[in-house]
Structures are given as structure tokens and as C-alpha cells.
Amino acid sequence: GIRLLPFAGGALITSLLAQRAVDAVGARFVVSGGLWLAAAGFVLFFVAPEPLTYSWVAAAMLLLGAGAGSLAIASAMIMSGSPQRQAGNAAAIEETAYDIGNVLGVALLGTIAAAIFADRVGEAGGADQSLAAAVEIGESTGDMELITRATTAFTDALAQVGLVGAILLAAAGGLVFALTPRNVDIDVQH
């Protein structure tokens, strides 16, 4: 739990500063910039040296959290862009889209990570199912090479997922920047 604090800290900082940032540079840049911050967090997973240390993971989580915190402005953009009489519908659609995005992101990135891990570990009696399974099998059979291979495969999979996540978030940030009008006013409900 405590090791997840960098994500929460990043989200807290940007959510507190988001409105001031909107006043300074506009909502379009804050939302797209938040996605680019999160992309930078994923890049850190990709470029981190081996063995992967907590300091690299913490830095990546800080940037991922900072990106997430700035998305409060995206919510304000959605809500300010809907008529008052349809605010409930807009909130429901926003929440549904957010949840679907989370599920699809975890499914996509998790599938990529699982495929990379399984490919690098090999079947080895079910060791390709998870790092925990590989360690358990390695310990019970005395196959320390399997544990080493599985640990390396896990960090390799994390690095590759970092690259994919960075590309997807950077592209999303570019789309938001390109498609969002420059003068969006999140303080006025339409």
C-alpha cells in the first residue's frame, strides 16, 4: 500500500493545480498535457535499467498519477459542455466511458504483458501462468534458473507494456489537443 503513494501524490498535486493551469494555458493543454505526463510515466518503465528498482517504479507512478490528476479537467469539460437539463446523462456517459476505458486498457496491456511473459518463460509445467506460479514451481523443483527466467520475463513484459502504454497515451494526448477547441471555457455550463 505505502509503495503506491507516488501515484496518489502525483494525482493530488495535479488535481490541486489543475484549475490554475487551465487559467494559465487552457483546458485543452492541461488535459492533453496530463495524458503526455502519463505517457512519460510509461516511458520510464520502458527505459529503466535492469534490474528494475523501486525508485524507477516510483518515478513512473508519480508521472502516471500526475496524468490521472489532471483528468479532473476533462470531467469539467464534459460537464460544462452539456446543457443543465442533461447534466445527469452527461455524468453517466462520462463515468461509463471512464470505466470502459479502464477495463479495456487493463485488458489490452495485461494481455500483452501475459503473452510476453508466457513466451519468455516457456511452459515449464504451468510456470507461464504468472510470476508467482513460476516461483512456486521453481522453489518446489529446485529450478532456480526458472525463477531467474520468470523474474526477467516479468520485468521485460512490464517494459514492453510501458512502450505500448506510452504510445497509446501520447496518441490520445495528441488527439485531445487536436480535437479540443482552443478556447474551451470549463467555468460556463452550456
PDB file of C-alpha atoms in Angstrom:
ATOM      1  CA  GLY A   1       0.000   0.000   0.000  1.00  0.00           C
ATOM      2  CA  ILE A   2       2.583   2.586   1.008  1.00  0.00           C
ATOM      3  CA  ARG A   3       4.578   1.945  -2.157  1.00  0.00           C
ATOM      4  CA  LEU A   4       1.625   3.222  -4.196  1.00  0.00           C
ATOM      5  CA  LEU A   5       1.828   6.676  -2.602  1.00  0.00           C
ATOM      6  CA  PRO A   6       3.759   8.224  -5.523  1.00  0.00           C
ATOM      7  CA  PHE A   7       0.733   7.657  -7.776  1.00  0.00           C
ATOM      8  CA  ALA A   8      -1.594   9.231  -5.225  1.00  0.00           C
ATOM      9  CA  GLY A   9       0.841  12.090  -4.644  1.00  0.00           C
ATOM     10  CA  GLY A  10       1.102  12.845  -8.357  1.00  0.00           C
ATOM     11  CA  ALA A  11      -2.676  12.799  -8.711  1.00  0.00           C
ATOM     12  CA  LEU A  12      -3.129  15.024  -5.671  1.00  0.00           C
ATOM     13  CA  ILE A  13      -0.623  17.609  -6.850  1.00  0.00           C
ATOM     14  CA  THR A  14      -2.014  17.961 -10.369  1.00  0.00           C
ATOM     15  CA  SER A  15      -5.638  17.895  -9.291  1.00  0.00           C
ATOM     16  CA  LEU A  16      -4.928  20.764  -6.893  1.00  0.00           C
ATOM     17  CA  LEU A  17      -3.022  22.740  -9.535  1.00  0.00           C
ATOM     18  CA  ALA A  18      -5.256  21.865 -12.492  1.00  0.00           C
ATOM     19  CA  GLN A  19      -7.587  24.874 -12.309  1.00  0.00           C
ATOM     20  CA  ARG A  20      -4.669  27.299 -12.069  1.00  0.00           C
ATOM     21  CA  ALA A  21      -3.056  25.559 -15.022  1.00  0.00           C
ATOM     22  CA  VAL A  22      -6.298  25.896 -17.010  1.00  0.00           C
ATOM     23  CA  ASP A  23      -6.365  29.613 -16.246  1.00  0.00           C
ATOM     24  CA  ALA A  24      -2.757  29.914 -17.439  1.00  0.00           C
ATOM     25  CA  VAL A  25      -2.656  27.687 -20.537  1.00  0.00           C
ATOM     26  CA  GLY A  26      -6.200  26.462 -21.187  1.00  0.00           C
ATOM     27  CA  ALA A  27      -8.120  23.245 -20.653  1.00  0.00           C
ATOM     28  CA  ARG A  28      -7.007  21.735 -23.948  1.00  0.00           C
ATOM     29  CA  PHE A  29      -3.346  21.855 -22.957  1.00  0.00           C
ATOM     30  CA  VAL A  30      -3.972  20.672 -19.377  1.00  0.00           C
ATOM     31  CA  VAL A  31      -5.872  17.557 -20.467  1.00  0.00           C
ATOM     32  CA  SER A  32      -3.528  16.671 -23.323  1.00  0.00           C
ATOM     33  CA  GLY A  33      -0.542  17.507 -21.122  1.00  0.00           C
ATOM     34  CA  GLY A  34      -1.876  15.167 -18.448  1.00  0.00           C
ATOM     35  CA  LEU A  35      -2.047  12.349 -20.970  1.00  0.00           C
ATOM     36  CA  TRP A  36       1.517  13.165 -22.059  1.00  0.00           C
ATOM     37  CA  LEU A  37       2.680  13.110 -18.419  1.00  0.00           C
ATOM     38  CA  ALA A  38       1.168   9.643 -18.031  1.00  0.00           C
ATOM     39  CA  ALA A  39       2.842   8.594 -21.299  1.00  0.00           C
ATOM     40  CA  ALA A  40       6.156   9.774 -19.853  1.00  0.00           C
ATOM     41  CA  GLY A  41       5.493   7.571 -16.818  1.00  0.00           C
ATOM     42  CA  PHE A  42       5.063   4.573 -19.093  1.00  0.00           C
ATOM     43  CA  VAL A  43       8.267   5.507 -20.937  1.00  0.00           C
ATOM     44  CA  LEU A  44      10.149   5.252 -17.641  1.00  0.00           C
ATOM     45  CA  PHE A  45       9.115   1.593 -17.382  1.00  0.00           C
ATOM     46  CA  PHE A  46      10.481   1.032 -20.875  1.00  0.00           C
ATOM     47  CA  VAL A  47      13.834   2.782 -20.385  1.00  0.00           C
ATOM     48  CA  ALA A  48      14.502   1.717 -16.790  1.00  0.00           C
ATOM     49  CA  PRO A  49      17.746  -0.212 -16.389  1.00  0.00           C
ATOM     50  CA  GLU A  50      17.774  -3.778 -15.183  1.00  0.00           C
ATOM     51  CA  PRO A  51      17.250  -4.801 -12.536  1.00  0.00           C
ATOM     52  CA  LEU A  52      14.149  -2.658 -12.182  1.00  0.00           C
ATOM     53  CA  THR A  53      14.324  -0.786  -8.883  1.00  0.00           C
ATOM     54  CA  TYR A  54      11.596   0.825  -6.837  1.00  0.00           C
ATOM     55  CA  SER A  55      12.969   4.318  -7.495  1.00  0.00           C
ATOM     56  CA  TRP A  56      12.186   3.892 -11.214  1.00  0.00           C
ATOM     57  CA  VAL A  57       8.760   2.455 -10.443  1.00  0.00           C
ATOM     58  CA  ALA A  58       8.030   5.304  -8.002  1.00  0.00           C
ATOM     59  CA  ALA A  59       9.045   7.938 -10.577  1.00  0.00           C
ATOM     60  CA  ALA A  60       6.842   6.268 -13.189  1.00  0.00           C
ATOM     61  CA  MET A  61       3.916   6.097 -10.762  1.00  0.00           C
ATOM     62  CA  LEU A  62       4.355   9.773  -9.869  1.00  0.00           C
ATOM     63  CA  LEU A  63       4.028  10.734 -13.543  1.00  0.00           C
ATOM     64  CA  LEU A  64       1.118   8.333 -14.105  1.00  0.00           C
ATOM     65  CA  GLY A  65      -0.640   9.821 -11.080  1.00  0.00           C
ATOM     66  CA  ALA A  66       0.064  13.356 -12.255  1.00  0.00           C
ATOM     67  CA  GLY A  67      -1.545  12.494 -15.569  1.00  0.00           C
ATOM     68  CA  ALA A  68      -4.568  10.996 -13.847  1.00  0.00           C
ATOM     69  CA  GLY A  69      -4.979  14.016 -11.586  1.00  0.00           C
ATOM     70  CA  SER A  70      -5.168  16.400 -14.499  1.00  0.00           C
ATOM     71  CA  LEU A  71      -8.097  14.469 -15.947  1.00  0.00           C
ATOM     72  CA  ALA A  72     -10.406  16.215 -13.486  1.00  0.00           C
ATOM     73  CA  ILE A  73     -10.343  18.980 -16.082  1.00  0.00           C
ATOM     74  CA  ALA A  74     -11.608  16.539 -18.730  1.00  0.00           C
ATOM     75  CA  SER A  75     -14.578  15.880 -16.475  1.00  0.00           C
ATOM     76  CA  ALA A  76     -15.181  19.612 -16.129  1.00  0.00           C
ATOM     77  CA  MET A  77     -15.002  19.962 -19.923  1.00  0.00           C
ATOM     78  CA  ILE A  78     -17.649  17.276 -20.385  1.00  0.00           C
ATOM     79  CA  MET A  79     -19.950  18.681 -17.741  1.00  0.00           C
ATOM     80  CA  SER A  80     -19.602  22.297 -18.867  1.00  0.00           C
ATOM     81  CA  GLY A  81     -20.273  21.251 -22.445  1.00  0.00           C
ATOM     82  CA  SER A  82     -23.663  19.749 -21.652  1.00  0.00           C
ATOM     83  CA  PRO A  83     -26.908  21.629 -21.053  1.00  0.00           C
ATOM     84  CA  GLN A  84     -28.017  21.784 -17.410  1.00  0.00           C
ATOM     85  CA  ARG A  85     -31.068  19.629 -18.121  1.00  0.00           C
ATOM     86  CA  GLN A  86     -28.814  16.859 -19.452  1.00  0.00           C
ATOM     87  CA  ALA A  87     -26.121  17.041 -16.777  1.00  0.00           C
ATOM     88  CA  GLY A  88     -27.145  13.699 -15.263  1.00  0.00           C
ATOM     89  CA  ASN A  89     -26.944  11.984 -18.633  1.00  0.00           C
ATOM     90  CA  ALA A  90     -23.567  13.575 -19.335  1.00  0.00           C
ATOM     91  CA  ALA A  91     -22.228  12.429 -15.960  1.00  0.00           C
ATOM     92  CA  ALA A  92     -23.471   8.882 -16.555  1.00  0.00           C
ATOM     93  CA  ILE A  93     -21.914   8.730 -20.014  1.00  0.00           C
ATOM     94  CA  GLU A  94     -18.654  10.181 -18.695  1.00  0.00           C
ATOM     95  CA  GLU A  95     -18.465   7.634 -15.863  1.00  0.00           C
ATOM     96  CA  THR A  96     -19.324   4.758 -18.185  1.00  0.00           C
ATOM     97  CA  ALA A  97     -16.704   5.832 -20.717  1.00  0.00           C
ATOM     98  CA  TYR A  98     -14.127   6.161 -17.939  1.00  0.00           C
ATOM     99  CA  ASP A  99     -14.884   2.657 -16.640  1.00  0.00           C
ATOM    100  CA  ILE A 100     -14.867   1.114 -20.115  1.00  0.00           C
ATOM    101  CA  GLY A 101     -11.557   2.809 -20.852  1.00  0.00           C
ATOM    102  CA  ASN A 102     -10.056   1.415 -17.642  1.00  0.00           C
ATOM    103  CA  VAL A 103     -11.292  -2.094 -18.370  1.00  0.00           C
ATOM    104  CA  LEU A 104     -10.129  -2.068 -21.977  1.00  0.00           C
ATOM    105  CA  GLY A 105      -6.755  -0.571 -21.033  1.00  0.00           C
ATOM    106  CA  VAL A 106      -6.115  -3.192 -18.360  1.00  0.00           C
ATOM    107  CA  ALA A 107      -7.316  -5.959 -20.680  1.00  0.00           C
ATOM    108  CA  LEU A 108      -5.124  -4.823 -23.575  1.00  0.00           C
ATOM    109  CA  LEU A 109      -1.976  -4.098 -21.586  1.00  0.00           C
ATOM    110  CA  GLY A 110      -2.486  -7.135 -19.357  1.00  0.00           C
ATOM    111  CA  THR A 111      -2.892  -9.409 -22.367  1.00  0.00           C
ATOM    112  CA  ILE A 112       0.272  -8.047 -23.958  1.00  0.00           C
ATOM    113  CA  ALA A 113       2.202  -8.491 -20.699  1.00  0.00           C
ATOM    114  CA  ALA A 114       0.869 -12.028 -20.193  1.00  0.00           C
ATOM    115  CA  ALA A 115       1.768 -13.028 -23.752  1.00  0.00           C
ATOM    116  CA  ILE A 116       5.316 -11.665 -23.434  1.00  0.00           C
ATOM    117  CA  PHE A 117       5.771 -13.305 -20.030  1.00  0.00           C
ATOM    118  CA  ALA A 118       4.471 -16.686 -21.190  1.00  0.00           C
ATOM    119  CA  ASP A 119       6.624 -16.602 -24.316  1.00  0.00           C
ATOM    120  CA  ARG A 120       9.792 -15.836 -22.371  1.00  0.00           C
ATOM    121  CA  VAL A 121       9.167 -18.283 -19.523  1.00  0.00           C
ATOM    122  CA  GLY A 122       8.049 -21.256 -21.607  1.00  0.00           C
ATOM    123  CA  GLU A 123       5.509 -23.826 -20.479  1.00  0.00           C
ATOM    124  CA  ALA A 124       7.555 -25.485 -17.694  1.00  0.00           C
ATOM    125  CA  GLY A 125       4.586 -27.154 -16.008  1.00  0.00           C
ATOM    126  CA  GLY A 126       2.365 -24.071 -15.689  1.00  0.00           C
ATOM    127  CA  ALA A 127       5.130 -21.585 -14.884  1.00  0.00           C
ATOM    128  CA  ASP A 128       3.929 -19.453 -17.797  1.00  0.00           C
ATOM    129  CA  GLN A 129       0.721 -18.569 -15.922  1.00  0.00           C
ATOM    130  CA  SER A 130       2.215 -15.982 -13.567  1.00  0.00           C
ATOM    131  CA  LEU A 131       5.370 -14.912 -11.788  1.00  0.00           C
ATOM    132  CA  ALA A 132       4.023 -16.400  -8.547  1.00  0.00           C
ATOM    133  CA  ALA A 133       3.366 -19.748 -10.255  1.00  0.00           C
ATOM    134  CA  ALA A 134       6.853 -19.770 -11.789  1.00  0.00           C
ATOM    135  CA  VAL A 135       8.491 -19.005  -8.429  1.00  0.00           C
ATOM    136  CA  GLU A 136       6.425 -21.671  -6.676  1.00  0.00           C
ATOM    137  CA  ILE A 137       7.316 -24.280  -9.310  1.00  0.00           C
ATOM    138  CA  GLY A 138      10.965 -23.232  -9.280  1.00  0.00           C
ATOM    139  CA  GLU A 139      11.165 -23.481  -5.495  1.00  0.00           C
ATOM    140  CA  SER A 140       9.387 -26.841  -5.338  1.00  0.00           C
ATOM    141  CA  THR A 141      11.578 -28.373  -8.055  1.00  0.00           C
ATOM    142  CA  GLY A 142      14.800 -26.600  -7.121  1.00  0.00           C
ATOM    143  CA  ASP A 143      14.908 -24.949 -10.565  1.00  0.00           C
ATOM    144  CA  MET A 144      16.489 -21.607  -9.703  1.00  0.00           C
ATOM    145  CA  GLU A 145      17.039 -20.889 -13.412  1.00  0.00           C
ATOM    146  CA  LEU A 146      13.256 -20.922 -13.895  1.00  0.00           C
ATOM    147  CA  ILE A 147      12.860 -18.327 -11.130  1.00  0.00           C
ATOM    148  CA  THR A 148      15.526 -16.123 -12.729  1.00  0.00           C
ATOM    149  CA  ARG A 149      13.986 -16.539 -16.186  1.00  0.00           C
ATOM    150  CA  ALA A 150      10.497 -15.747 -14.847  1.00  0.00           C
ATOM    151  CA  THR A 151      11.681 -12.664 -12.966  1.00  0.00           C
ATOM    152  CA  THR A 152      13.447 -11.368 -16.064  1.00  0.00           C
ATOM    153  CA  ALA A 153      10.410 -12.194 -18.214  1.00  0.00           C
ATOM    154  CA  PHE A 154       8.171 -10.253 -15.828  1.00  0.00           C
ATOM    155  CA  THR A 155      10.292  -7.091 -15.965  1.00  0.00           C
ATOM    156  CA  ASP A 156      10.700  -7.459 -19.736  1.00  0.00           C
ATOM    157  CA  ALA A 157       6.920  -7.696 -20.098  1.00  0.00           C
ATOM    158  CA  LEU A 158       6.492  -4.611 -17.915  1.00  0.00           C
ATOM    159  CA  ALA A 159       8.978  -2.699 -20.067  1.00  0.00           C
ATOM    160  CA  GLN A 160       7.252  -3.673 -23.310  1.00  0.00           C
ATOM    161  CA  VAL A 161       3.853  -2.747 -21.897  1.00  0.00           C
ATOM    162  CA  GLY A 162       5.396   0.583 -20.909  1.00  0.00           C
ATOM    163  CA  LEU A 163       6.224   1.257 -24.538  1.00  0.00           C
ATOM    164  CA  VAL A 164       2.735   0.313 -25.737  1.00  0.00           C
ATOM    165  CA  GLY A 165       1.074   2.364 -22.989  1.00  0.00           C
ATOM    166  CA  ALA A 166       3.278   5.362 -23.782  1.00  0.00           C
ATOM    167  CA  ILE A 167       2.413   5.225 -27.469  1.00  0.00           C
ATOM    168  CA  LEU A 168      -1.318   4.934 -26.777  1.00  0.00           C
ATOM    169  CA  LEU A 169      -1.383   7.759 -24.224  1.00  0.00           C
ATOM    170  CA  ALA A 170       0.782  10.041 -26.344  1.00  0.00           C
ATOM    171  CA  ALA A 171      -1.546   9.462 -29.297  1.00  0.00           C
ATOM    172  CA  ALA A 172      -4.594  10.127 -27.106  1.00  0.00           C
ATOM    173  CA  GLY A 173      -2.980  13.345 -25.884  1.00  0.00           C
ATOM    174  CA  GLY A 174      -2.378  14.390 -29.478  1.00  0.00           C
ATOM    175  CA  LEU A 175      -5.995  13.676 -30.391  1.00  0.00           C
ATOM    176  CA  VAL A 176      -7.285  15.653 -27.416  1.00  0.00           C
ATOM    177  CA  PHE A 177      -5.057  18.569 -28.324  1.00  0.00           C
ATOM    178  CA  ALA A 178      -6.073  18.465 -31.995  1.00  0.00           C
ATOM    179  CA  LEU A 179      -9.808  17.993 -31.438  1.00  0.00           C
ATOM    180  CA  THR A 180     -10.443  20.225 -28.433  1.00  0.00           C
ATOM    181  CA  PRO A 181     -11.206  23.849 -29.260  1.00  0.00           C
ATOM    182  CA  ARG A 182      -8.534  26.245 -28.031  1.00  0.00           C
ATOM    183  CA  ASN A 183     -10.957  28.433 -26.073  1.00  0.00           C
ATOM    184  CA  VAL A 184     -12.955  25.819 -24.131  1.00  0.00           C
ATOM    185  CA  ASP A 185     -14.413  27.503 -21.047  1.00  0.00           C
ATOM    186  CA  ILE A 186     -14.974  24.986 -18.263  1.00  0.00           C
ATOM    187  CA  ASP A 187     -16.456  27.615 -15.941  1.00  0.00           C
ATOM    188  CA  VAL A 188     -19.592  28.118 -18.026  1.00  0.00           C
ATOM    189  CA  GLN A 189     -22.279  25.464 -18.451  1.00  0.00           C
ATOM    190  CA  HIS A 190     -23.776  25.477 -21.920  1.00  0.00           C
TER     191      HIS A 190
END
